[in-house]
CSV table of C-alpha atoms and ligand atoms in Angstrom, one decimal:
chain,number,residue,atom,x,y,z
A,1,UNK,CA,-4.8,71.9,6.8
A,2,UNK,CA,-3.9,70.4,3.5
A,3,UNK,CA,-1.9,67.4,4.8
A,4,UNK,CA,-3.5,64.0,4.6
A,5,UNK,CA,-1.8,62.8,7.8
A,6,UNK,CA,-1.4,65.6,10.2
A,7,UNK,CA,0.7,64.9,13.4
A,8,UNK,CA,-1.3,65.5,16.5
A,9,UNK,CA,-0.5,68.9,17.9
A,10,UNK,CA,-2.1,71.1,20.5
A,11,UNK,CA,-0.9,74.7,20.7
A,12,UNK,CA,-1.1,76.6,24.0
A,13,UNK,CA,-2.4,80.2,24.1
A,14,UNK,CA,0.6,81.1,26.3
A,15,UNK,CA,2.9,79.9,23.5
A,16,UNK,CA,4.6,77.4,25.9
A,17,UNK,CA,5.6,74.1,24.4
A,18,UNK,CA,3.9,71.6,26.7
A,19,UNK,CA,3.3,68.0,25.7
A,20,UNK,CA,-0.4,67.3,26.3
A,21,UNK,CA,-1.5,63.8,27.3
A,22,UNK,CA,-4.1,62.5,24.8
A,23,UNK,CA,-5.1,59.7,27.0
A,24,UNK,CA,-6.6,59.4,30.5
A,25,UNK,CA,-5.5,57.3,33.5
A,26,UNK,CA,-7.9,54.6,34.5
A,27,UNK,CA,-5.8,52.2,36.5
A,28,UNK,CA,-3.1,53.4,38.8
A,29,UNK,CA,-0.3,51.9,40.7
A,30,UNK,CA,0.9,53.4,44.0
A,31,UNK,CA,4.5,54.5,44.1
A,32,UNK,CA,7.0,54.6,47.0
A,33,UNK,CA,9.3,57.6,47.6
A,34,UNK,CA,11.5,56.4,50.5
A,35,UNK,CA,13.8,58.7,52.4
A,36,UNK,CA,17.3,59.3,51.2
A,37,UNK,CA,18.8,57.3,54.1
A,38,UNK,CA,16.9,54.2,52.8
A,39,UNK,CA,17.9,54.9,49.3
A,40,UNK,CA,21.6,54.8,50.3
A,41,UNK,CA,21.0,51.5,52.1
A,42,UNK,CA,19.4,50.2,48.9
A,43,UNK,CA,22.3,51.3,46.8
A,44,UNK,CA,24.7,49.5,49.1
A,45,UNK,CA,22.6,46.3,49.0
A,46,UNK,CA,22.5,46.5,45.2
A,47,UNK,CA,26.2,47.1,44.6
A,48,UNK,CA,25.6,50.6,43.2
A,49,UNK,CA,24.0,49.0,40.2
A,50,UNK,CA,20.5,50.3,39.4
A,51,UNK,CA,19.6,46.9,37.9
A,52,UNK,CA,20.0,45.4,41.4
A,53,UNK,CA,17.4,47.7,43.1
A,54,UNK,CA,13.9,46.5,43.9
A,55,UNK,CA,10.8,48.5,43.0
A,56,UNK,CA,9.9,49.0,46.6
A,57,UNK,CA,12.8,51.4,46.9
A,58,UNK,CA,12.3,53.1,43.5
A,59,UNK,CA,10.0,56.1,43.0
A,60,UNK,CA,10.1,56.7,39.2
A,61,UNK,CA,11.3,53.7,37.3
A,62,UNK,CA,13.2,55.1,34.3
A,63,UNK,CA,15.4,52.1,33.9
A,64,UNK,CA,13.9,51.1,30.6
A,65,UNK,CA,10.9,51.2,28.4
A,66,UNK,CA,11.2,47.4,27.9
A,67,UNK,CA,8.1,45.7,29.2
A,68,UNK,CA,7.1,48.9,31.1
A,69,UNK,CA,5.1,50.9,28.6
A,70,UNK,CA,1.4,51.4,29.7
A,71,UNK,CA,-1.0,49.0,28.0
A,72,UNK,CA,-4.2,50.3,26.5
A,73,UNK,CA,-7.8,49.2,27.4
A,74,UNK,CA,-8.0,47.5,24.0
A,75,UNK,CA,-4.9,45.5,24.7
A,76,UNK,CA,-6.2,44.3,28.1
A,77,UNK,CA,-9.5,43.4,26.7
A,78,UNK,CA,-7.9,41.5,23.8
A,79,UNK,CA,-6.0,39.4,26.4
A,80,UNK,CA,-9.3,38.0,27.6
A,81,UNK,CA,-10.1,36.3,24.4
A,82,UNK,CA,-6.8,34.4,24.1
A,83,UNK,CA,-7.0,31.0,22.4
A,84,UNK,CA,-4.7,28.6,24.3
A,85,UNK,CA,-3.5,25.9,22.0
A,86,UNK,CA,0.0,24.4,21.6
A,87,UNK,CA,-0.4,24.5,17.8
A,88,UNK,CA,-2.6,26.5,15.5
A,89,UNK,CA,-3.9,29.0,18.0
A,90,UNK,CA,-6.3,31.7,16.7
A,91,UNK,CA,-4.3,34.2,18.8
A,92,UNK,CA,-1.3,33.5,16.6
A,93,UNK,CA,-3.3,33.9,13.4
A,94,UNK,CA,-4.5,37.3,14.6
A,95,UNK,CA,-0.9,38.2,15.3
A,96,UNK,CA,0.2,37.1,11.9
A,97,UNK,CA,-2.5,39.4,10.4
A,98,UNK,CA,-1.3,42.3,12.6
A,99,UNK,CA,2.3,41.7,11.5
A,100,UNK,CA,1.2,41.7,7.8
A,101,UNK,CA,-0.8,44.9,8.2
A,102,UNK,CA,1.7,46.8,10.2
A,103,UNK,CA,5.1,45.5,9.1
A,104,UNK,CA,4.0,44.1,5.7
A,105,UNK,CA,5.7,40.8,6.1
A,106,UNK,CA,4.1,37.5,5.4
A,107,UNK,CA,6.1,35.0,7.5
A,108,UNK,CA,6.4,35.3,11.2
A,109,UNK,CA,8.4,33.3,13.8
A,110,UNK,CA,7.4,34.2,17.3
A,111,UNK,CA,10.1,34.3,20.0
A,112,UNK,CA,9.9,35.1,23.7
A,113,UNK,CA,11.7,38.5,23.5
A,114,UNK,CA,14.1,40.4,21.3
A,115,UNK,CA,17.3,38.7,22.3
A,116,UNK,CA,15.8,35.3,21.5
A,117,UNK,CA,15.6,36.5,17.9
A,118,UNK,CA,19.2,37.6,18.1
A,119,UNK,CA,20.2,34.1,19.4
A,120,UNK,CA,18.4,32.5,16.5
A,121,UNK,CA,20.1,34.8,14.0
A,122,UNK,CA,23.5,34.2,15.7
A,123,UNK,CA,23.1,30.4,15.7
A,124,UNK,CA,21.9,30.3,12.1
A,125,UNK,CA,24.3,32.7,10.5
A,126,UNK,CA,27.3,33.7,12.6
A,127,UNK,CA,30.5,31.7,12.4
A,128,UNK,CA,34.0,32.2,13.8
A,129,UNK,CA,35.1,34.2,10.8
A,130,UNK,CA,32.0,36.4,10.6
A,131,UNK,CA,31.9,40.1,10.8
A,132,UNK,CA,28.5,41.9,11.3
A,133,UNK,CA,28.5,45.6,10.3
A,134,UNK,CA,25.9,47.6,12.0
A,135,UNK,CA,25.1,51.3,12.6
A,136,UNK,CA,25.7,50.7,16.3
A,137,UNK,CA,25.7,47.8,18.6
A,138,UNK,CA,23.0,46.9,21.2
A,139,UNK,CA,24.3,44.9,24.2
A,140,UNK,CA,22.4,41.7,23.6
A,141,UNK,CA,22.7,41.9,19.8
A,142,UNK,CA,26.5,42.1,20.1
A,143,UNK,CA,26.7,39.4,22.8
A,144,UNK,CA,24.9,36.9,20.6
A,145,UNK,CA,27.3,37.6,17.7
A,146,UNK,CA,30.4,37.3,19.9
A,147,UNK,CA,29.0,34.2,21.7
A,148,UNK,CA,29.0,32.5,18.3
A,149,UNK,CA,32.6,33.6,17.6
A,150,UNK,CA,31.8,36.6,15.3
A,151,UNK,CA,32.8,40.2,15.5
A,152,UNK,CA,30.9,43.4,14.9
A,153,UNK,CA,31.9,46.7,13.2
A,154,UNK,CA,30.1,49.9,14.2
A,155,UNK,CA,29.8,52.2,11.2
A,156,UNK,CA,28.3,55.6,12.2
A,157,UNK,CA,29.2,58.9,10.8
A,158,UNK,CA,31.3,61.2,13.2
A,159,UNK,CA,28.2,63.4,13.8
A,160,UNK,CA,26.6,60.5,15.8
A,161,UNK,CA,29.1,61.1,18.6
A,162,UNK,CA,28.5,64.9,18.8
A,163,UNK,CA,26.6,65.4,22.0
A,164,UNK,CA,25.2,68.8,21.3
A,165,UNK,CA,23.9,68.6,17.8
A,166,UNK,CA,20.8,69.3,15.7
A,167,UNK,CA,21.5,66.6,13.2
A,168,UNK,CA,18.2,64.9,12.5
A,169,UNK,CA,19.6,61.4,11.8
A,170,UNK,CA,22.5,60.6,14.0
A,171,UNK,CA,21.7,56.8,13.6
A,172,UNK,CA,22.6,56.8,9.9
A,173,UNK,CA,25.1,54.2,8.8
A,174,UNK,CA,28.3,55.4,7.2
A,175,UNK,CA,27.8,54.1,3.7
A,176,UNK,CA,31.4,54.6,2.5
A,177,UNK,CA,32.7,52.8,5.5
A,178,UNK,CA,30.2,49.9,4.9
A,179,UNK,CA,31.4,49.5,1.3
A,180,UNK,CA,35.0,49.7,2.3
A,181,UNK,CA,34.7,47.1,5.2
A,182,UNK,CA,32.9,44.6,2.9
A,183,UNK,CA,35.6,44.9,0.3
A,184,UNK,CA,38.3,44.5,3.0
A,185,UNK,CA,36.6,41.6,4.8
A,186,UNK,CA,35.2,39.7,1.9
A,187,UNK,CA,31.4,39.4,1.4
A,188,UNK,CA,31.6,35.7,2.2
A,189,UNK,CA,32.4,36.6,5.9
A,190,UNK,CA,29.5,39.0,6.3
A,191,UNK,CA,26.3,37.0,7.1
A,192,UNK,CA,24.2,40.2,7.4
A,193,UNK,CA,24.3,43.9,7.8
A,194,UNK,CA,22.3,45.0,10.9
A,195,UNK,CA,20.4,48.3,11.0
A,196,UNK,CA,19.0,49.3,14.4
A,197,UNK,CA,16.0,51.6,14.3
A,198,UNK,CA,16.3,54.5,16.8
A,199,UNK,CA,19.9,53.5,17.8
A,200,UNK,CA,19.5,52.8,21.5
A,201,UNK,CA,23.0,53.2,22.9
A,202,UNK,CA,23.8,56.5,21.3
A,203,UNK,CA,20.8,58.3,22.7
A,204,UNK,CA,17.8,56.8,20.8
A,205,UNK,CA,18.8,58.5,17.6
A,206,UNK,CA,17.0,57.5,14.3
A,207,UNK,CA,18.2,56.8,10.8
A,208,UNK,CA,16.6,58.2,7.7
A,209,UNK,CA,14.9,56.2,5.0
A,210,UNK,CA,17.3,57.6,2.5
A,211,UNK,CA,20.1,56.1,4.5
A,212,UNK,CA,18.4,52.7,4.7
A,213,UNK,CA,18.0,52.8,0.9
A,214,UNK,CA,21.7,53.5,0.5
A,215,UNK,CA,22.5,50.5,2.8
A,216,UNK,CA,20.1,48.4,0.8
A,217,UNK,CA,22.0,49.3,-2.4
A,218,UNK,CA,25.3,48.2,-0.9
A,219,UNK,CA,23.7,45.0,0.3
A,220,UNK,CA,22.3,44.4,-3.2
A,221,UNK,CA,25.7,45.1,-4.7
A,222,UNK,CA,27.4,42.4,-2.6
A,223,UNK,CA,24.4,40.1,-2.2
A,224,UNK,CA,24.4,40.4,1.6
A,225,UNK,CA,21.2,40.1,3.8
A,226,UNK,CA,19.9,43.3,5.4
A,227,UNK,CA,18.5,42.8,8.9
A,228,UNK,CA,16.4,45.5,10.6
A,229,UNK,CA,16.2,45.5,14.4
A,230,UNK,CA,12.7,47.0,14.6
A,231,UNK,CA,12.4,47.1,18.4
A,232,UNK,CA,12.0,50.9,18.2
A,233,UNK,CA,10.9,51.2,14.6
A,234,UNK,CA,7.6,53.0,15.5
A,235,UNK,CA,9.4,55.9,17.0
A,236,UNK,CA,12.0,55.9,14.2
A,237,UNK,CA,9.1,56.1,11.7
A,238,UNK,CA,7.5,58.9,13.7
A,239,UNK,CA,10.8,60.9,13.5
A,240,UNK,CA,11.1,60.2,9.8
A,241,UNK,CA,7.7,61.8,9.4
A,242,UNK,CA,8.9,64.8,11.5
A,243,UNK,CA,12.3,65.2,10.0
A,244,UNK,CA,12.5,63.7,6.4
A,245,UNK,CA,10.8,66.0,3.9
A,246,UNK,CA,9.8,63.2,1.5
A,247,UNK,CA,7.7,61.5,4.3
A,248,UNK,CA,6.0,64.5,6.0
A,249,UNK,CA,2.6,63.7,4.5
A,250,UNK,CA,2.8,59.9,4.7
A,251,UNK,CA,0.9,57.8,7.2
A,252,UNK,CA,2.7,55.8,9.8
A,253,UNK,CA,1.8,52.6,7.9
A,254,UNK,CA,3.3,53.9,4.6
A,255,UNK,CA,6.5,54.8,6.4
A,256,UNK,CA,6.8,51.5,8.2
A,257,UNK,CA,6.1,49.5,5.1
A,258,UNK,CA,8.8,51.5,3.3
A,259,UNK,CA,11.3,50.7,6.0
A,260,UNK,CA,10.5,47.0,6.4
A,261,UNK,CA,10.3,46.6,2.6
A,262,UNK,CA,14.0,47.5,2.4
A,263,UNK,CA,15.1,44.7,4.8
A,264,UNK,CA,15.4,41.0,4.1
A,265,UNK,CA,14.6,40.1,7.7
A,266,UNK,CA,13.0,42.2,10.5
A,267,UNK,CA,13.2,41.3,14.1
A,268,UNK,CA,11.9,43.0,17.2
A,269,UNK,CA,11.4,43.0,20.9
A,270,UNK,CA,7.6,43.2,21.5
A,271,UNK,CA,8.4,44.4,25.0
A,272,UNK,CA,9.3,47.7,23.2
A,273,UNK,CA,7.5,47.8,19.9
A,274,UNK,CA,4.0,46.7,20.9
A,275,UNK,CA,4.0,47.5,24.6
A,276,UNK,CA,3.5,43.8,25.5
A,277,UNK,CA,5.8,40.8,25.9
A,278,UNK,CA,7.4,38.6,23.3
A,279,UNK,CA,9.3,39.2,20.1
A,280,UNK,CA,9.3,38.2,16.5
A,281,UNK,CA,11.3,37.4,13.4
A,282,UNK,CA,9.5,38.5,10.2
A,283,UNK,CA,10.4,38.1,6.5
A,284,UNK,CA,8.9,37.9,3.0
A,285,UNK,CA,11.6,35.6,2.0
A,286,UNK,CA,10.6,31.9,2.2
A,287,UNK,CA,14.2,30.7,2.1
A,288,UNK,CA,15.2,32.8,5.1
A,289,UNK,CA,12.0,31.6,6.9
A,290,UNK,CA,13.0,28.0,6.4
A,291,UNK,CA,16.6,28.6,7.4
A,292,UNK,CA,15.4,29.8,10.8
A,293,UNK,CA,12.1,27.9,11.4
A,294,UNK,CA,13.6,24.8,13.0
A,295,UNK,CA,15.4,26.8,15.6
A,296,UNK,CA,12.2,28.2,17.1
A,297,UNK,CA,10.9,24.8,18.5
A,298,UNK,CA,14.4,24.1,19.7
A,299,UNK,CA,14.9,27.3,21.7
A,300,UNK,CA,11.5,28.9,22.1
A,301,UNK,CA,8.5,26.7,21.7
A,302,UNK,CA,6.2,25.6,18.8
A,303,UNK,CA,6.1,28.0,15.9
A,304,UNK,CA,2.6,29.3,16.8
A,305,UNK,CA,3.6,30.5,20.3
A,306,UNK,CA,7.4,30.8,20.5
A,307,UNK,CA,7.5,30.9,24.3
A,308,UNK,CA,4.9,33.7,24.6
A,309,UNK,CA,1.6,33.3,26.4
A,310,UNK,CA,-1.4,33.5,24.1
A,311,UNK,CA,-2.7,36.4,26.2
A,312,UNK,CA,0.5,38.3,25.4
A,313,UNK,CA,0.2,37.3,21.8
A,314,UNK,CA,-3.2,39.0,21.7
A,315,UNK,CA,-1.8,42.1,23.4
A,316,UNK,CA,1.1,42.2,20.9
A,317,UNK,CA,-1.3,42.1,17.9
A,318,UNK,CA,-3.3,45.1,19.3
A,319,UNK,CA,-0.2,46.9,20.4
A,320,UNK,CA,1.3,46.6,16.8
A,321,UNK,CA,-1.8,48.3,15.4
A,322,UNK,CA,-1.5,51.0,18.0
A,323,UNK,CA,2.0,51.9,16.8
A,324,UNK,CA,0.2,53.3,13.7
A,325,UNK,CA,-1.6,55.8,16.0
A,326,UNK,CA,0.4,59.0,16.1
A,327,UNK,CA,-1.2,60.2,19.3
A,328,UNK,CA,0.2,57.1,20.9
A,329,UNK,CA,3.6,56.9,19.2
A,330,UNK,CA,4.4,60.6,19.7
A,331,UNK,CA,3.7,60.6,23.4
A,332,UNK,CA,7.1,59.3,24.6
A,333,UNK,CA,9.2,61.4,22.2
A,334,UNK,CA,7.3,64.5,23.1
A,335,UNK,CA,7.8,64.0,26.8
A,336,UNK,CA,11.5,63.3,26.1
A,337,UNK,CA,11.8,66.5,24.1
A,338,UNK,CA,10.3,68.4,27.0
A,339,UNK,CA,12.7,66.7,29.5
A,340,UNK,CA,15.7,67.3,27.4
A,341,UNK,CA,14.9,70.9,26.4
A,342,UNK,CA,14.0,72.0,30.0
A,343,UNK,CA,17.1,70.4,31.4
A,344,UNK,CA,19.3,72.1,28.7
A,345,UNK,CA,17.8,75.4,29.9
A,346,UNK,CA,19.3,74.7,33.3
A,347,UNK,CA,22.7,74.0,31.8
A,348,UNK,CA,22.6,70.2,32.2
A,349,UNK,CA,24.6,68.4,29.4
A,350,UNK,CA,22.0,66.4,27.5
A,351,UNK,CA,22.2,64.5,24.2
A,352,UNK,CA,20.6,66.6,21.5
A,353,UNK,CA,18.5,66.5,19.4
A,354,UNK,CA,16.1,64.7,21.8
A,355,UNK,CA,15.6,61.2,20.5
A,356,UNK,CA,13.3,58.3,21.6
A,357,UNK,CA,13.0,55.9,24.4
A,358,UNK,CA,14.6,58.2,27.0
A,359,UNK,CA,16.5,61.4,27.8
A,360,UNK,CA,20.2,60.9,27.9
A,361,UNK,CA,22.5,62.9,30.2
A,362,UNK,CA,26.1,63.2,29.1
A,363,UNK,CA,28.0,61.9,32.2
A,364,UNK,CA,31.4,62.6,30.7
A,365,UNK,CA,30.6,66.3,30.9
A,366,UNK,CA,28.3,66.2,34.0
A,367,UNK,CA,31.0,64.3,36.0
A,368,UNK,CA,34.1,65.6,34.1
A,369,UNK,CA,36.2,65.1,37.3
A,370,UNK,CA,35.6,61.3,37.2
A,371,UNK,CA,37.9,59.4,34.9
A,372,UNK,CA,36.4,56.7,32.6
A,373,UNK,CA,38.3,54.1,34.6
A,374,UNK,CA,35.9,54.9,37.5
A,375,UNK,CA,32.7,54.7,35.4
A,376,UNK,CA,31.2,58.2,35.4
A,377,UNK,CA,27.9,57.1,33.9
A,378,UNK,CA,27.5,54.3,36.6
A,379,UNK,CA,28.4,56.8,39.3
A,380,UNK,CA,25.9,59.4,37.9
A,381,UNK,CA,23.1,56.8,37.8
A,382,UNK,CA,23.8,55.8,41.4
A,383,UNK,CA,24.0,59.5,42.6
A,384,UNK,CA,20.8,60.4,40.8
A,385,UNK,CA,18.9,57.5,42.4
A,386,UNK,CA,20.3,58.6,45.8
A,387,UNK,CA,19.1,62.2,45.5
A,388,UNK,CA,15.8,61.5,43.8
A,389,UNK,CA,14.6,57.9,44.0
A,390,UNK,CA,14.6,57.9,40.2
A,391,UNK,CA,16.1,54.8,38.7
A,392,UNK,CA,18.0,55.4,35.4
A,393,UNK,CA,20.3,53.1,33.6
A,394,UNK,CA,24.1,53.3,33.0
A,395,UNK,CA,24.8,53.3,29.3
A,396,UNK,CA,28.6,53.6,29.2
A,397,UNK,CA,31.7,51.6,30.0
A,398,UNK,CA,30.0,49.4,32.6
A,399,UNK,CA,27.6,48.3,29.8
A,400,UNK,CA,30.6,47.5,27.5
A,401,UNK,CA,32.2,44.1,27.6
A,402,UNK,CA,36.0,43.4,27.9
A,403,UNK,CA,38.0,42.5,24.8
A,404,UNK,CA,39.3,39.0,24.1
A,405,UNK,CA,42.4,39.7,26.2
A,406,UNK,CA,40.3,40.8,29.1
A,407,UNK,CA,41.1,44.5,28.8
A,408,UNK,CA,38.5,47.2,29.5
A,409,UNK,CA,36.9,48.7,26.3
A,410,UNK,CA,35.8,52.2,27.2
A,411,UNK,CA,32.5,53.3,25.7
A,412,UNK,CA,32.4,56.1,23.1
A,413,UNK,CA,29.8,57.9,25.3
A,414,UNK,CA,29.1,57.8,29.0
A,415,UNK,CA,25.4,58.2,29.3
A,416,UNK,CA,22.8,58.2,32.1
A,417,UNK,CA,19.6,57.1,30.3
A,418,UNK,CA,16.3,58.2,31.8
A,419,UNK,CA,13.8,56.1,30.0
A,420,UNK,CA,10.3,57.5,29.4
A,421,UNK,CA,8.0,54.5,28.8
A,422,UNK,CA,4.9,55.3,26.8
A,423,UNK,CA,2.1,56.9,28.7
A,424,UNK,CA,3.4,56.0,32.1
A,425,UNK,CA,4.6,59.3,33.7
A,426,UNK,CA,2.8,62.6,34.3
A,427,UNK,CA,4.3,66.0,33.5
A,428,UNK,CA,4.7,66.9,37.2
A,429,UNK,CA,6.8,63.7,37.6
A,430,UNK,CA,8.9,64.8,34.7
A,431,UNK,CA,9.3,68.3,36.4
A,432,UNK,CA,10.5,66.5,39.6
A,433,UNK,CA,13.1,64.7,37.5
A,434,UNK,CA,14.3,68.0,36.0
A,435,UNK,CA,14.4,69.6,39.5
A,436,UNK,CA,16.5,66.9,41.2
A,437,UNK,CA,18.8,66.6,38.1
A,438,UNK,CA,19.4,70.3,38.3
A,439,UNK,CA,20.2,70.2,42.0
A,440,UNK,CA,22.6,67.3,41.4
A,441,UNK,CA,24.2,69.3,38.6
A,442,UNK,CA,24.8,72.2,40.9
A,443,UNK,CA,26.4,69.7,43.4
A,444,UNK,CA,28.1,67.5,40.9
A,445,UNK,CA,31.6,67.9,42.4
A,446,UNK,CA,30.3,65.7,45.3
A,447,UNK,CA,29.9,62.7,43.0
A,448,UNK,CA,32.8,60.3,43.1
A,449,UNK,CA,33.8,57.2,41.1
A,450,UNK,CA,32.9,53.4,41.3
A,451,UNK,CA,34.9,50.2,41.1
A,452,UNK,CA,33.8,46.6,40.4
A,453,UNK,CA,33.6,44.3,43.4
A,454,UNK,CA,32.0,41.5,41.4
A,455,UNK,CA,32.2,41.3,37.6
A,456,UNK,CA,30.4,38.6,35.6
A,457,UNK,CA,32.1,37.7,32.3
A,458,UNK,CA,29.0,38.3,30.0
A,459,UNK,CA,26.6,41.3,30.1
A,460,UNK,CA,28.3,42.4,33.4
A,461,UNK,CA,26.0,45.5,33.7
A,462,UNK,CA,23.0,43.3,34.7
A,463,UNK,CA,24.4,41.4,37.6
A,464,UNK,CA,27.7,43.2,38.4
A,465,UNK,CA,28.3,44.8,41.8
A,466,UNK,CA,30.3,48.0,42.4
A,467,UNK,CA,31.3,50.1,45.3
A,468,UNK,CA,32.1,53.8,45.7
A,469,UNK,CA,35.8,54.7,45.6
A,470,UNK,CA,35.3,57.0,48.7
A,471,UNK,CA,32.6,58.1,51.1
A,472,UNK,CA,31.1,60.4,48.5
A,473,UNK,CA,27.6,59.0,48.8
A,474,UNK,CA,27.5,60.0,52.5
A,475,UNK,CA,28.7,63.5,51.7
A,476,UNK,CA,26.1,63.9,48.9
A,477,UNK,CA,23.4,62.7,51.3
A,478,UNK,CA,24.5,65.2,54.0
A,479,UNK,CA,24.3,68.1,51.4
A,480,UNK,CA,20.8,66.9,50.3
A,481,UNK,CA,19.6,67.0,53.9
A,482,UNK,CA,21.1,70.5,54.4
A,483,UNK,CA,19.3,71.8,51.3
A,484,UNK,CA,16.0,69.9,51.5
A,485,UNK,CA,15.5,69.5,55.2
A,486,UNK,CA,13.1,66.7,55.9
A,487,UNK,CA,11.8,66.5,52.4
A,488,UNK,CA,11.7,63.0,50.8
B,1,LIG,C1,17.4,47.9,19.9
B,1,LIG,C2,17.1,46.7,20.8
B,1,LIG,N1,17.3,45.5,20.2
B,1,LIG,C3,17.1,44.4,20.9
B,1,LIG,C4,16.7,44.4,22.3
B,1,LIG,C5,16.6,43.1,23.1
B,1,LIG,O1,15.2,42.9,23.3
B,1,LIG,P1,14.7,42.1,24.6
B,1,LIG,O2,15.1,43.0,25.8
B,1,LIG,O3,13.2,41.9,24.4
B,1,LIG,O4,15.4,40.8,24.7
B,1,LIG,C6,16.5,45.6,22.9
B,1,LIG,C7,16.1,45.7,24.3
B,1,LIG,O5,16.1,46.7,24.9
B,1,LIG,C8,16.7,46.8,22.1
B,1,LIG,O6,16.6,48.0,22.6
């Protein structure tokens, strides 16, 4: 093997492509798989919104990877040596060092989670006339821009919206469209351009470093800040190594430094990036640091803890170093690839190529008989929970917000996201997911639509309540009992 930085790979004699766990389980948590009758009651109680379920009713929690990745023994032991101090804690100094080593940025403002960083950016930079171009929105990133009176523009290439694709970088920003929108809007109205690593809402799809360089060149041309949402930058960097020729022999640290070096400001949710809690805003630009610094004590806490417990700060520092370990960072993408590819073999419509953070089922195709007005992705998420006890997340029109006139804005894609947090599930659990998904696909005509019964004005997908448009859940349950007998 000539390569300096080989990705971890274990080939099976049988030739099968099976992702092998390169860790062992030392602490376990018991799960509940309650009968389908109880699952239907739970859905009714939670308004057919998987955010409203409690974990007592959930078997495999595939809602999100946020705050649910497994922590390592090293993270847990680091938490025991936390230095509790309001100001000047040694835990924060260790975190600063980790941020410098892993992300190569000198200045760090800690915040309690990713959206807190988005709030600070919004308050500091977004005005009523602002437009923020981005590869694609994330719910909270967009909400903090619109809350401050601004607008967003999503600038992906058409290939990003192709469900069945082998394009390696569907998260790339459309460079021509970026240039054009800046000219049209006027650079003075563009506080920053936002690039999201591993674009969450279009199926966890990465961008290439070449694309980031092209975005940087446009930002330089117009003197506009480039902001990198690095919540899933570890996996994006891993896929760069897998898919971008220039980087195939580079280390994770080299790739990450190249990415962060192209941005003026990097922010992240540590709930994702470092398998801990917290978040951060990082930069090498002292002017930017000073522009944002005062907002941290105002909204978060003193600038050496930012609303995060010192124990979590220690876990964050260790977790950041662990993103450089390819056996760790490749675990979730390799399980996702297995889940996507095996589901495809059974004819289930999935977003391809497999991305990061979760497997994404195309609800528009799966439930082609349900109109977008009746939320096919929300209906599929509820139906899948009913038949499996697996909790996924709707990533479609329910997750969209209404426009200024109060009209529905239908999502480009209606997706059921099945998150695969790092090192949490076993392969037999993933096989169970594929099995129940395949049964549901064969019985998909039994799934019906949903309608809102309670709709909050902001981020409605979290607290909103819905109801089925007919008695389809009862019919689906009856078919399940017929086919599976007394099985859970
Ligand atoms: C890409 C991206 N940005 C920002 C956030 C917000 O982070 P948090 O949930 O920690 O507030 C998330 C959360 O899932 C995310 O996926």
